[in-house]
């Protein structure tokens, strides 16, 4: 995993540089994964560990915004990027390698994050505003 302070986002590739974001079938519903900082911290606290968020392997860490837990809702990040929430991100077995019980701690209330597909590409950066697209 590599953390960056800005990234290009495209319809064809998701977050440029992330091999999982490339279109695989149409429509590909897991181009970008998002996770709330508070959810990660709650889950890791529940299992009694402090684990860097990057270990979850989500694309974007969201802070100060309650991600919608509804398929089809669109969120705008910064001026240009629009993502559509497609489903909950399922925590994988790798979470158990990080800490016993972490996978289960990520299951309630979409704590493991949300998957999204790109509707409108552009550039995003740390500190960009995120909001529901109306």
GROMACS .gro file of N, CA, C and O in nm:
model
  536
    1UNK      N    1   0.084  -0.118   0.000
    1UNK     CA    2   0.000   0.000   0.000
    1UNK      C    3   0.088   0.123   0.000
    1UNK      O    4   0.192   0.128   0.063
    2UNK      N    5   0.042   0.222  -0.071
    2UNK     CA    6   0.112   0.350  -0.080
    2UNK      C    7   0.012   0.460  -0.046
    2UNK      O    8  -0.099   0.460  -0.098
    3UNK      N    9   0.049   0.550   0.043
    3UNK     CA   10  -0.039   0.663   0.071
    3UNK      C   11   0.009   0.783  -0.009
    3UNK      O   12   0.129   0.805  -0.025
    4UNK      N   13  -0.087   0.858  -0.062
    4UNK     CA   14  -0.057   0.975  -0.143
    4UNK      C   15  -0.146   1.089  -0.097
    4UNK      O   16  -0.250   1.067  -0.035
    5UNK      N   17  -0.107   1.213  -0.131
    5UNK     CA   18  -0.189   1.327  -0.091
    5UNK      C   19  -0.284   1.373  -0.200
    5UNK      O   20  -0.370   1.458  -0.175
    6UNK      N   21  -0.272   1.318  -0.320
    6UNK     CA   22  -0.365   1.348  -0.428
    6UNK      C   23  -0.361   1.233  -0.529
    6UNK      O   24  -0.265   1.156  -0.532
    7UNK      N   25  -0.469   1.222  -0.607
    7UNK     CA   26  -0.476   1.113  -0.706
    7UNK      C   27  -0.571   1.150  -0.818
    7UNK      O   28  -0.668   1.223  -0.797
    8UNK      N   29  -0.542   1.097  -0.934
    8UNK     CA   30  -0.634   1.109  -1.048
    8UNK      C   31  -0.734   0.994  -1.040
    8UNK      O   32  -0.699   0.882  -1.002
    9UNK      N   33  -0.857   1.022  -1.077
    9UNK     CA   34  -0.964   0.923  -1.076
    9UNK      C   35  -1.029   0.925  -1.215
    9UNK      O   36  -1.065   1.031  -1.265
   10UNK      N   37  -1.040   0.805  -1.277
   10UNK     CA   38  -1.098   0.797  -1.411
   10UNK      C   39  -1.208   0.691  -1.415
   10UNK      O   40  -1.210   0.599  -1.333
   11UNK      N   41  -1.295   0.704  -1.514
   11UNK     CA   42  -1.401   0.606  -1.532
   11UNK      C   43  -1.345   0.468  -1.565
   11UNK      O   44  -1.400   0.366  -1.526
   12UNK      N   45  -1.236   0.464  -1.640
   12UNK     CA   46  -1.180   0.337  -1.685
   12UNK      C   47  -1.091   0.269  -1.581
   12UNK      O   48  -1.083   0.147  -1.577
   13UNK      N   49  -1.023   0.348  -1.497
   13UNK     CA   50  -0.921   0.292  -1.408
   13UNK      C   51  -0.949   0.311  -1.260
   13UNK      O   52  -0.871   0.265  -1.177
   14UNK      N   53  -1.056   0.381  -1.225
   14UNK     CA   54  -1.077   0.410  -1.084
   14UNK      C   55  -0.968   0.507  -1.040
   14UNK      O   56  -0.939   0.604  -1.109
   15UNK      N   57  -0.906   0.477  -0.927
   15UNK     CA   58  -0.793   0.559  -0.884
   15UNK      C   59  -0.672   0.514  -0.965
   15UNK      O   60  -0.632   0.397  -0.959
   16UNK      N   61  -0.617   0.605  -1.042
   16UNK     CA   62  -0.506   0.571  -1.131
   16UNK      C   63  -0.390   0.518  -1.048
   16UNK      O   64  -0.351   0.577  -0.948
   17UNK      N   65  -0.341   0.401  -1.088
   17UNK     CA   66  -0.232   0.336  -1.016
   17UNK      C   67  -0.278   0.219  -0.931
   17UNK      O   68  -0.198   0.137  -0.888
   18UNK      N   69  -0.409   0.207  -0.908
   18UNK     CA   70  -0.463   0.096  -0.830
   18UNK      C   71  -0.515  -0.009  -0.928
   18UNK      O   72  -0.614   0.014  -0.998
   19UNK      N   73  -0.448  -0.123  -0.933
   19UNK     CA   74  -0.485  -0.224  -1.032
   19UNK      C   75  -0.627  -0.278  -1.013
   19UNK      O   76  -0.689  -0.324  -1.107
   20UNK      N   77  -0.683  -0.269  -0.895
   20UNK     CA   78  -0.818  -0.320  -0.871
   20UNK      C   79  -0.926  -0.228  -0.927
   20UNK      O   80  -1.041  -0.266  -0.938
   21UNK      N   81  -0.889  -0.104  -0.960
   21UNK     CA   82  -0.987  -0.008  -1.007
   21UNK      C   83  -1.021  -0.018  -1.154
   21UNK      O   84  -1.117   0.043  -1.200
   22UNK      N   85  -0.943  -0.095  -1.229
   22UNK     CA   86  -0.969  -0.107  -1.373
   22UNK      C   87  -1.102  -0.177  -1.397
   22UNK      O   88  -1.142  -0.265  -1.321
   23UNK      N   89  -1.170  -0.137  -1.501
   23UNK     CA   90  -1.300  -0.196  -1.534
   23UNK      C   91  -1.283  -0.346  -1.560
   23UNK      O   92  -1.197  -0.386  -1.637
   24UNK      N   93  -1.366  -0.425  -1.495
   24UNK     CA   94  -1.367  -0.569  -1.514
   24UNK      C   95  -1.513  -0.608  -1.534
   24UNK      O   96  -1.584  -0.628  -1.439
   25UNK      N   97  -1.555  -0.613  -1.656
   25UNK     CA   98  -1.696  -0.635  -1.682
   25UNK      C   99  -1.768  -0.501  -1.674
   25UNK      O  100  -1.709  -0.401  -1.634
   26UNK      N  101  -1.891  -0.498  -1.713
   26UNK     CA  102  -1.965  -0.372  -1.709
   26UNK      C  103  -2.099  -0.394  -1.643
   26UNK      O  104  -2.169  -0.485  -1.680
   27UNK      N  105  -2.139  -0.311  -1.549
   27UNK     CA  106  -2.052  -0.212  -1.485
   27UNK      C  107  -1.969  -0.277  -1.375
   27UNK      O  108  -2.012  -0.373  -1.313
   28UNK      N  109  -1.850  -0.225  -1.352
   28UNK     CA  110  -1.763  -0.274  -1.246
   28UNK      C  111  -1.793  -0.192  -1.122
   28UNK      O  112  -1.778  -0.071  -1.122
   29UNK      N  113  -1.835  -0.255  -1.017
   29UNK     CA  114  -1.889  -0.186  -0.901
   29UNK      C  115  -1.790  -0.171  -0.785
   29UNK      O  116  -1.829  -0.127  -0.678
   30UNK      N  117  -1.663  -0.205  -0.806
   30UNK     CA  118  -1.566  -0.195  -0.697
   30UNK      C  119  -1.444  -0.116  -0.743
   30UNK      O  120  -1.330  -0.154  -0.717
   31UNK      N  121  -1.464  -0.007  -0.811
   31UNK     CA  122  -1.352   0.071  -0.860
   31UNK      C  123  -1.279   0.143  -0.747
   31UNK      O  124  -1.158   0.158  -0.751
   32UNK      N  125  -1.354   0.193  -0.651
   32UNK     CA  126  -1.297   0.271  -0.541
   32UNK      C  127  -1.359   0.221  -0.412
   32UNK      O  128  -1.479   0.198  -0.405
   33UNK      N  129  -1.275   0.203  -0.309
   33UNK     CA  130  -1.327   0.167  -0.178
   33UNK      C  131  -1.302   0.282  -0.082
   33UNK      O  132  -1.197   0.346  -0.084
   34UNK      N  133  -1.402   0.308   0.001
   34UNK     CA  134  -1.397   0.417   0.097
   34UNK      C  135  -1.424   0.362   0.236
   34UNK      O  136  -1.505   0.270   0.252
   35UNK      N  137  -1.360   0.421   0.335
   35UNK     CA  138  -1.381   0.378   0.472
   35UNK      C  139  -1.376   0.500   0.563
   35UNK      O  140  -1.296   0.591   0.541
   36UNK      N  141  -1.462   0.502   0.664
   36UNK     CA  142  -1.463   0.611   0.760
   36UNK      C  143  -1.357   0.589   0.868
   36UNK      O  144  -1.345   0.479   0.921
   37UNK      N  145  -1.283   0.695   0.898
   37UNK     CA  146  -1.180   0.687   1.003
   37UNK      C  147  -1.241   0.638   1.135
   37UNK      O  148  -1.185   0.551   1.201
   38UNK      N  149  -1.355   0.693   1.172
   38UNK     CA  150  -1.418   0.655   1.298
   38UNK      C  151  -1.455   0.508   1.304
   38UNK      O  152  -1.442   0.445   1.410
   39UNK      N  153  -1.501   0.454   1.193
   39UNK     CA  154  -1.535   0.311   1.189
   39UNK      C  155  -1.412   0.224   1.207
   39UNK      O  156  -1.415   0.124   1.279
   40UNK      N  157  -1.303   0.259   1.141
   40UNK     CA  158  -1.179   0.183   1.154
   40UNK      C  159  -1.129   0.189   1.298
   40UNK      O  160  -1.093   0.087   1.356
   41UNK      N  161  -1.129   0.308   1.355
   41UNK     CA  162  -1.080   0.324   1.492
   41UNK      C  163  -1.167   0.248   1.592
   41UNK      O  164  -1.117   0.188   1.686
   42UNK      N  165  -1.299   0.248   1.571
   42UNK     CA  166  -1.390   0.173   1.658
   42UNK      C  167  -1.364   0.023   1.648
   42UNK      O  168  -1.361  -0.047   1.749
   43UNK      N  169  -1.345  -0.026   1.525
   43UNK     CA  170  -1.322  -0.170   1.506
   43UNK      C  171  -1.189  -0.214   1.567
   43UNK      O  172  -1.183  -0.317   1.634
   44UNK      N  173  -1.085  -0.135   1.546
   44UNK     CA  174  -0.955  -0.174   1.602
   44UNK      C  175  -0.953  -0.162   1.754
   44UNK      O  176  -0.892  -0.243   1.822
   45UNK      N  177  -1.024  -0.062   1.807
   45UNK     CA  178  -1.035  -0.049   1.953
   45UNK      C  179  -1.110  -0.169   2.011
   45UNK      O  180  -1.074  -0.219   2.119
   46UNK      N  181  -1.212  -0.214   1.939
   46UNK     CA  182  -1.290  -0.329   1.986
   46UNK      C  183  -1.205  -0.453   2.003
   46UNK      O  184  -1.229  -0.535   2.092
   47UNK      N  185  -1.103  -0.469   1.918
   47UNK     CA  186  -1.015  -0.586   1.928
   47UNK      C  187  -0.888  -0.555   2.006
   47UNK      O  188  -0.799  -0.639   2.016
   48UNK      N  189  -0.879  -0.432   2.058
   48UNK     CA  190  -0.768  -0.398   2.146
   48UNK      C  191  -0.635  -0.373   2.077
   48UNK      O  192  -0.530  -0.397   2.135
   49UNK      N  193  -0.638  -0.323   1.953
   49UNK     CA  194  -0.516  -0.296   1.878
   49UNK      C  195  -0.523  -0.158   1.814
   49UNK      O  196  -0.631  -0.109   1.781
   50UNK      N  197  -0.407  -0.100   1.793
   50UNK     CA  198  -0.395   0.021   1.713
   50UNK      C  199  -0.328  -0.023   1.584
   50UNK      O  200  -0.212  -0.067   1.585
   51UNK      N  201  -0.401  -0.016   1.474
   51UNK     CA  202  -0.353  -0.064   1.344
   51UNK      C  203  -0.369   0.049   1.244
   51UNK      O  204  -0.477   0.107   1.234
   52UNK      N  205  -0.264   0.080   1.168
   52UNK     CA  206  -0.277   0.186   1.067
   52UNK      C  207  -0.388   0.154   0.968
   52UNK      O  208  -0.406   0.038   0.927
   53UNK      N  209  -0.463   0.257   0.927
   53UNK     CA  210  -0.577   0.236   0.837
   53UNK      C  211  -0.536   0.174   0.705
   53UNK      O  212  -0.616   0.103   0.642
   54UNK      N  213  -0.414   0.198   0.662
   54UNK     CA  214  -0.369   0.144   0.533
   54UNK      C  215  -0.374  -0.009   0.531
   54UNK      O  216  -0.387  -0.070   0.425
   55UNK      N  217  -0.366  -0.071   0.647
   55UNK     CA  218  -0.371  -0.216   0.654
   55UNK      C  219  -0.507  -0.271   0.610
   55UNK      O  220  -0.517  -0.385   0.572
   56UNK      N  221  -0.609  -0.186   0.615
   56UNK     CA  222  -0.742  -0.228   0.567
   56UNK      C  223  -0.743  -0.237   0.415
   56UNK      O  224  -0.825  -0.305   0.357
   57UNK      N  225  -0.650  -0.166   0.351
   57UNK     CA  226  -0.634  -0.168   0.207
   57UNK      C  227  -0.750  -0.101   0.134
   57UNK      O  228  -0.782  -0.136   0.020
   58UNK      N  229  -0.812  -0.004   0.198
   58UNK     CA  230  -0.914   0.079   0.132
   58UNK      C  231  -0.843   0.187   0.052
   58UNK      O  232  -0.731   0.227   0.087
   59UNK      N  233  -0.908   0.236  -0.052
   59UNK     CA  234  -0.848   0.342  -0.131
   59UNK      C  235  -0.851   0.476  -0.061
   59UNK      O  236  -0.753   0.551  -0.065
   60UNK      N  237  -0.964   0.510   0.000
   60UNK     CA  238  -0.982   0.643   0.058
   60UNK      C  239  -1.027   0.633   0.202
   60UNK      O  240  -1.121   0.559   0.234
   61UNK      N  241  -0.962   0.709   0.289
   61UNK     CA  242  -1.004   0.722   0.428
   61UNK      C  243  -1.082   0.852   0.439
   61UNK      O  244  -1.030   0.959   0.405
   62UNK      N  245  -1.205   0.842   0.485
   62UNK     CA  246  -1.294   0.957   0.496
   62UNK      C  247  -1.300   0.998   0.642
   62UNK      O  248  -1.320   0.914   0.730
   63UNK      N  249  -1.285   1.128   0.667
   63UNK     CA  250  -1.290   1.178   0.804
   63UNK      C  251  -1.392   1.291   0.813
   63UNK      O  252  -1.397   1.378   0.726
   64UNK      N  253  -1.476   1.286   0.913
   64UNK     CA  254  -1.573   1.393   0.933
   64UNK      C  255  -1.693   1.387   0.841
   64UNK      O  256  -1.761   1.487   0.820
   65UNK      N  257  -1.720   1.271   0.785
   65UNK     CA  258  -1.834   1.254   0.694
   65UNK      C  259  -1.890   1.114   0.715
   65UNK      O  260  -1.815   1.017   0.715
   66UNK      N  261  -2.020   1.105   0.732
   66UNK     CA  262  -2.086   0.977   0.750
   66UNK      C  263  -2.121   0.920   0.613
   66UNK      O  264  -2.212   0.970   0.546
   67UNK      N  265  -2.046   0.819   0.570
   67UNK     CA  266  -2.072   0.758   0.439
   67UNK      C  267  -2.212   0.698   0.437
   67UNK      O  268  -2.252   0.629   0.530
   68UNK      N  269  -2.286   0.723   0.330
   68UNK     CA  270  -2.420   0.665   0.320
   68UNK      C  271  -2.411   0.513   0.304
   68UNK      O  272  -2.325   0.463   0.233
   69UNK      N  273  -2.498   0.444   0.373
   69UNK     CA  274  -2.503   0.298   0.366
   69UNK      C  275  -2.619   0.255   0.277
   69UNK      O  276  -2.697   0.168   0.311
   70UNK      N  277  -2.625   0.318   0.161
   70UNK     CA  278  -2.734   0.294   0.067
   70UNK      C  279  -2.676   0.283  -0.074
   70UNK      O  280  -2.606   0.374  -0.120
   71UNK      N  281  -2.706   0.174  -0.140
   71UNK     CA  282  -2.664   0.159  -0.280
   71UNK      C  283  -2.729   0.266  -0.366
   71UNK      O  284  -2.845   0.299  -0.347
   72UNK      N  285  -2.652   0.319  -0.461
   72UNK     CA  286  -2.707   0.416  -0.554
   72UNK      C  287  -2.687   0.560  -0.514
   72UNK      O  288  -2.704   0.650  -0.597
   73UNK      N  289  -2.652   0.587  -0.389
   73UNK     CA  290  -2.626   0.724  -0.346
   73UNK      C  291  -2.495   0.770  -0.409
   73UNK      O  292  -2.398   0.694  -0.416
   74UNK      N  293  -2.493   0.893  -0.453
   74UNK     CA  294  -2.371   0.948  -0.513
   74UNK      C  295  -2.308   1.050  -0.421
   74UNK      O  296  -2.378   1.129  -0.358
   75UNK      N  297  -2.176   1.043  -0.413
   75UNK     CA  298  -2.100   1.140  -0.334
   75UNK      C  299  -2.002   1.212  -0.424
   75UNK      O  300  -1.948   1.154  -0.519
   76UNK      N  301  -1.985   1.341  -0.397
   76UNK     CA  302  -1.888   1.422  -0.470
   76UNK      C  303  -1.770   1.445  -0.379
   76UNK      O  304  -1.785   1.479  -0.262
   77UNK      N  305  -1.650   1.429  -0.436
   77UNK     CA  306  -1.527   1.457  -0.363
   77UNK      C  307  -1.456   1.568  -0.437
   77UNK      O  308  -1.425   1.554  -0.556
   78UNK      N  309  -1.430   1.678  -0.366
   78UNK     CA  310  -1.369   1.793  -0.431
   78UNK      C  311  -1.464   1.854  -0.532
   78UNK      O  312  -1.586   1.845  -0.519
   79UNK      N  313  -1.407   1.915  -0.635
   79UNK     CA  314  -1.488   1.984  -0.735
   79UNK      C  315  -1.544   1.892  -0.843
   79UNK      O  316  -1.650   1.920  -0.898
   80UNK      N  317  -1.474   1.783  -0.874
   80UNK     CA  318  -1.506   1.708  -0.995
   80UNK      C  319  -1.553   1.565  -0.976
   80UNK      O  320  -1.640   1.519  -1.049
   81UNK      N  321  -1.494   1.493  -0.884
   81UNK     CA  322  -1.514   1.348  -0.877
   81UNK      C  323  -1.649   1.313  -0.815
   81UNK      O  324  -1.684   1.361  -0.708
   82UNK      N  325  -1.724   1.228  -0.886
   82UNK     CA  326  -1.851   1.177  -0.835
   82UNK      C  327  -1.842   1.024  -0.834
   82UNK      O  328  -1.806   0.963  -0.936
   83UNK      N  329  -1.872   0.965  -0.719
   83UNK     CA  330  -1.873   0.820  -0.702
   83UNK      C  331  -2.013   0.776  -0.664
   83UNK      O  332  -2.083   0.846  -0.591
   84UNK      N  333  -2.051   0.659  -0.713
   84UNK     CA  334  -2.180   0.601  -0.674
   84UNK      C  335  -2.155   0.481  -0.584
   84UNK      O  336  -2.083   0.387  -0.623
   85UNK      N  337  -2.213   0.482  -0.466
   85UNK     CA  338  -2.200   0.371  -0.372
   85UNK      C  339  -2.272   0.250  -0.432
   85UNK      O  340  -2.390   0.260  -0.470
   86UNK      N  341  -2.201   0.138  -0.442
   86UNK     CA  342  -2.260   0.019  -0.505
   86UNK      C  343  -2.288  -0.093  -0.405
   86UNK      O  344  -2.378  -0.173  -0.426
   87UNK      N  345  -2.208  -0.098  -0.297
   87UNK     CA  346  -2.230  -0.204  -0.199
   87UNK      C  347  -2.135  -0.185  -0.081
   87UNK      O  348  -2.044  -0.104  -0.086
   88UNK      N  349  -2.158  -0.263   0.020
   88UNK     CA  350  -2.069  -0.267   0.136
   88UNK      C  351  -1.941  -0.338   0.096
   88UNK      O  352  -1.943  -0.433   0.017
   89UNK      N  353  -1.829  -0.295   0.151
   89UNK     CA  354  -1.703  -0.365   0.130
   89UNK      C  355  -1.695  -0.479   0.230
   89UNK      O  356  -1.703  -0.456   0.351
   90UNK      N  357  -1.680  -0.600   0.181
   90UNK     CA  358  -1.671  -0.716   0.269
   90UNK      C  359  -1.531  -0.726   0.329
   90UNK      O  360  -1.433  -0.730   0.254
   91UNK      N  361  -1.520  -0.733   0.462
   91UNK     CA  362  -1.388  -0.753   0.522
   91UNK      C  363  -1.338  -0.894   0.488
   91UNK      O  364  -1.413  -0.991   0.499
   92UNK      N  365  -1.213  -0.905   0.446
   92UNK     CA  366  -1.158  -1.033   0.405
   92UNK      C  367  -1.087  -1.104   0.521
   92UNK      O  368  -1.069  -1.049   0.630
   93UNK      N  369  -1.044  -1.226   0.493
   93UNK     CA  370  -0.975  -1.307   0.593
   93UNK      C  371  -0.846  -1.242   0.642
   93UNK      O  372  -0.800  -1.268   0.752
   94UNK      N  373  -0.788  -1.155   0.559
   94UNK     CA  374  -0.663  -1.089   0.595
   94UNK      C  375  -0.677  -1.008   0.724
   94UNK      O  376  -0.581  -0.986   0.797
   95UNK      N  377  -0.798  -0.963   0.754
   95UNK     CA  378  -0.821  -0.886   0.876
   95UNK      C  379  -0.791  -0.968   1.001
   95UNK      O  380  -0.745  -0.916   1.100
   96UNK      N  381  -0.815  -1.099   0.992
   96UNK     CA  382  -0.785  -1.186   1.106
   96UNK      C  383  -0.635  -1.202   1.128
   96UNK      O  384  -0.592  -1.227   1.239
   97UNK      N  385  -0.558  -1.187   1.022
   97UNK     CA  386  -0.411  -1.192   1.035
   97UNK      C  387  -0.364  -1.069   1.113
   97UNK      O  388  -0.270  -1.076   1.192
   98UNK      N  389  -0.432  -0.956   1.092
   98UNK     CA  390  -0.395  -0.832   1.161
   98UNK      C  391  -0.429  -0.838   1.309
   98UNK      O  392  -0.351  -0.792   1.393
   99UNK      N  393  -0.545  -0.892   1.341
   99UNK     CA  394  -0.588  -0.904   1.481
   99UNK      C  395  -0.706  -1.000   1.489
   99UNK      O  396  -0.800  -0.990   1.409
  100UNK      N  397  -0.701  -1.090   1.585
  100UNK     CA  398  -0.813  -1.182   1.606
  100UNK      C  399  -0.940  -1.102   1.632
  100UNK      O  400  -0.941  -1.010   1.714
  101UNK      N  401  -1.045  -1.135   1.560
  101UNK     CA  402  -1.174  -1.071   1.578
  101UNK      C  403  -1.196  -0.944   1.496
  101UNK      O  404  -1.305  -0.889   1.497
  102UNK      N  405  -1.092  -0.898   1.423
  102UNK     CA  406  -1.107  -0.774   1.348
  102UNK      C  407  -1.209  -0.787   1.236
  102UNK      O  408  -1.289  -0.696   1.213
  103UNK      N  409  -1.210  -0.900   1.169
  103UNK     CA  410  -1.308  -0.918   1.061
  103UNK      C  411  -1.450  -0.902   1.114
  103UNK      O  412  -1.532  -0.829   1.057
  104UNK      N  413  -1.481  -0.965   1.224
  104UNK     CA  414  -1.614  -0.954   1.284
  104UNK      C  415  -1.642  -0.812   1.331
  104UNK      O  416  -1.755  -0.764   1.320
  105UNK      N  417  -1.540  -0.744   1.381
  105UNK     CA  418  -1.557  -0.606   1.429
  105UNK      C  419  -1.587  -0.509   1.315
  105UNK      O  420  -1.644  -0.402   1.337
  106UNK      N  421  -1.553  -0.547   1.192
  106UNK     CA  422  -1.578  -0.462   1.075
  106UNK      C  423  -1.714  -0.489   1.010
  106UNK      O  424  -1.754  -0.417   0.920
  107UNK      N  425  -1.784  -0.591   1.054
  107UNK     CA  426  -1.911  -0.628   0.990
  107UNK      C  427  -2.030  -0.537   1.022
  107UNK      O  428  -2.107  -0.505   0.932
  108UNK      N  429  -2.049  -0.492   1.147
  108UNK     CA  430  -2.170  -0.413   1.174
  108UNK      C  431  -2.168  -0.278   1.103
  108UNK      O  432  -2.064  -0.213   1.092
  109UNK      N  433  -2.286  -0.237   1.057
  109UNK     CA  434  -2.306  -0.101   1.006
  109UNK      C  435  -2.204  -0.057   0.902
  109UNK      O  436  -2.162   0.059   0.902
  110UNK      N  437  -2.163  -0.145   0.815
  110UNK     CA  438  -2.071  -0.112   0.705
  110UNK      C  439  -1.937  -0.057   0.757
  110UNK      O  440  -1.871   0.023   0.692
  111UNK      N  441  -1.894  -0.099   0.874
  111UNK     CA  442  -1.766  -0.050   0.928
  111UNK      C  443  -1.650  -0.080   0.834
  111UNK      O  444  -1.549  -0.011   0.837
  112UNK      N  445  -1.662  -0.187   0.756
  112UNK     CA  446  -1.555  -0.223   0.663
  112UNK      C  447  -1.544  -0.130   0.543
  112UNK      O  448  -1.450  -0.137   0.466
  113UNK      N  449  -1.643  -0.042   0.526
  113UNK     CA  450  -1.638   0.056   0.419
  113UNK      C  451  -1.742   0.031   0.310
  113UNK      O  452  -1.829  -0.055   0.323
  114UNK      N  453  -1.729   0.110   0.206
  114UNK     CA  454  -1.822   0.105   0.094
  114UNK      C  455  -1.745   0.094  -0.037
  114UNK      O  456  -1.637   0.153  -0.051
  115UNK      N  457  -1.799   0.020  -0.131
  115UNK     CA  458  -1.746   0.013  -0.267
  115UNK      C  459  -1.821   0.115  -0.351
  115UNK      O  460  -1.938   0.142  -0.327
  116UNK      N  461  -1.752   0.168  -0.451
  116UNK     CA  462  -1.815   0.266  -0.538
  116UNK      C  463  -1.761   0.253  -0.679
  116UNK      O  464  -1.650   0.202  -0.700
  117UNK      N  465  -1.841   0.300  -0.775
  117UNK     CA  466  -1.793   0.311  -0.911
  117UNK      C  467  -1.785   0.459  -0.947
  117UNK      O  468  -1.859   0.542  -0.892
  118UNK      N  469  -1.696   0.489  -1.039
  118UNK     CA  470  -1.673   0.627  -1.079
  118UNK      C  471  -1.781   0.670  -1.178
  118UNK      O  472  -1.802   0.604  -1.279
  119UNK      N  473  -1.846   0.781  -1.148
  119UNK     CA  474  -1.944   0.840  -1.239
  119UNK      C  475  -1.879   0.955  -1.316
  119UNK      O  476  -1.897   0.968  -1.436
  120UNK      N  477  -1.801   1.037  -1.245
  120UNK     CA  478  -1.729   1.148  -1.307
  120UNK      C  479  -1.588   1.149  -1.251
  120UNK      O  480  -1.570   1.149  -1.130
  121UNK      N  481  -1.490   1.148  -1.339
  121UNK     CA  482  -1.351   1.148  -1.297
  121UNK      C  483  -1.298   1.288  -1.269
  121UNK      O  484  -1.367   1.388  -1.287
  122UNK      N  485  -1.174   1.293  -1.227
  122UNK     CA  486  -1.108   1.419  -1.197
  122UNK      C  487  -0.990   1.393  -1.104
  122UNK      O  488  -0.935   1.283  -1.101
  123UNK      N  489  -0.955   1.492  -1.025
  123UNK     CA  490  -0.846   1.479  -0.930
  123UNK      C  491  -0.900   1.502  -0.790
  123UNK      O  492  -0.983   1.591  -0.768
  124UNK      N  493  -0.854   1.420  -0.695
  124UNK     CA  494  -0.891   1.438  -0.555
  124UNK      C  495  -0.764   1.459  -0.475
  124UNK      O  496  -0.655   1.420  -0.517
  125UNK      N  497  -0.779   1.523  -0.359
  125UNK     CA  498  -0.664   1.549  -0.273
  125UNK      C  499  -0.707   1.544  -0.127
  125UNK      O  500  -0.825   1.564  -0.094
  126UNK      N  501  -0.609   1.516  -0.041
  126UNK     CA  502  -0.633   1.519   0.102
  126UNK      C  503  -0.694   1.655   0.137
  126UNK      O  504  -0.649   1.759   0.090
  127UNK      N  505  -0.800   1.652   0.216
  127UNK     CA  506  -0.866   1.775   0.258
  127UNK      C  507  -0.982   1.817   0.171
  127UNK      O  508  -1.056   1.909   0.207
  128UNK      N  509  -1.002   1.748   0.056
  128UNK     CA  510  -1.117   1.782  -0.028
  128UNK      C  511  -1.247   1.759   0.047
  128UNK      O  512  -1.260   1.662   0.123
  129UNK      N  513  -1.343   1.845   0.022
  129UNK     CA  514  -1.476   1.828   0.080
  129UNK      C  515  -1.543   1.708   0.015
  129UNK      O  516  -1.529   1.684  -0.104
  130UNK      N  517  -1.618   1.634   0.095
  130UNK     CA  518  -1.699   1.524   0.043
  130UNK      C  519  -1.843   1.552   0.084
  130UNK      O  520  -1.869   1.594   0.197
  131UNK      N  521  -1.934   1.530  -0.009
  131UNK     CA  522  -2.074   1.560   0.019
  131UNK      C  523  -2.165   1.472  -0.069
  131UNK      O  524  -2.122   1.421  -0.171
  132UNK      N  525  -2.289   1.462  -0.026
  132UNK     CA  526  -2.389   1.390  -0.104
  132UNK      C  527  -2.417   1.472  -0.229
  132UNK      O  528  -2.436   1.593  -0.222
  133UNK      N  529  -2.421   1.405  -0.343
  133UNK     CA  530  -2.450   1.471  -0.470
  133UNK      C  531  -2.601   1.477  -0.486
  133UNK      O  532  -2.670   1.374  -0.481
  134UNK      N  533  -2.654   1.594  -0.506
  134UNK     CA  534  -2.800   1.611  -0.520
  134UNK      C  535  -2.836   1.627  -0.666
  134UNK      O  536  -2.769   1.681  -0.744
   0.00000   0.00000   0.00000
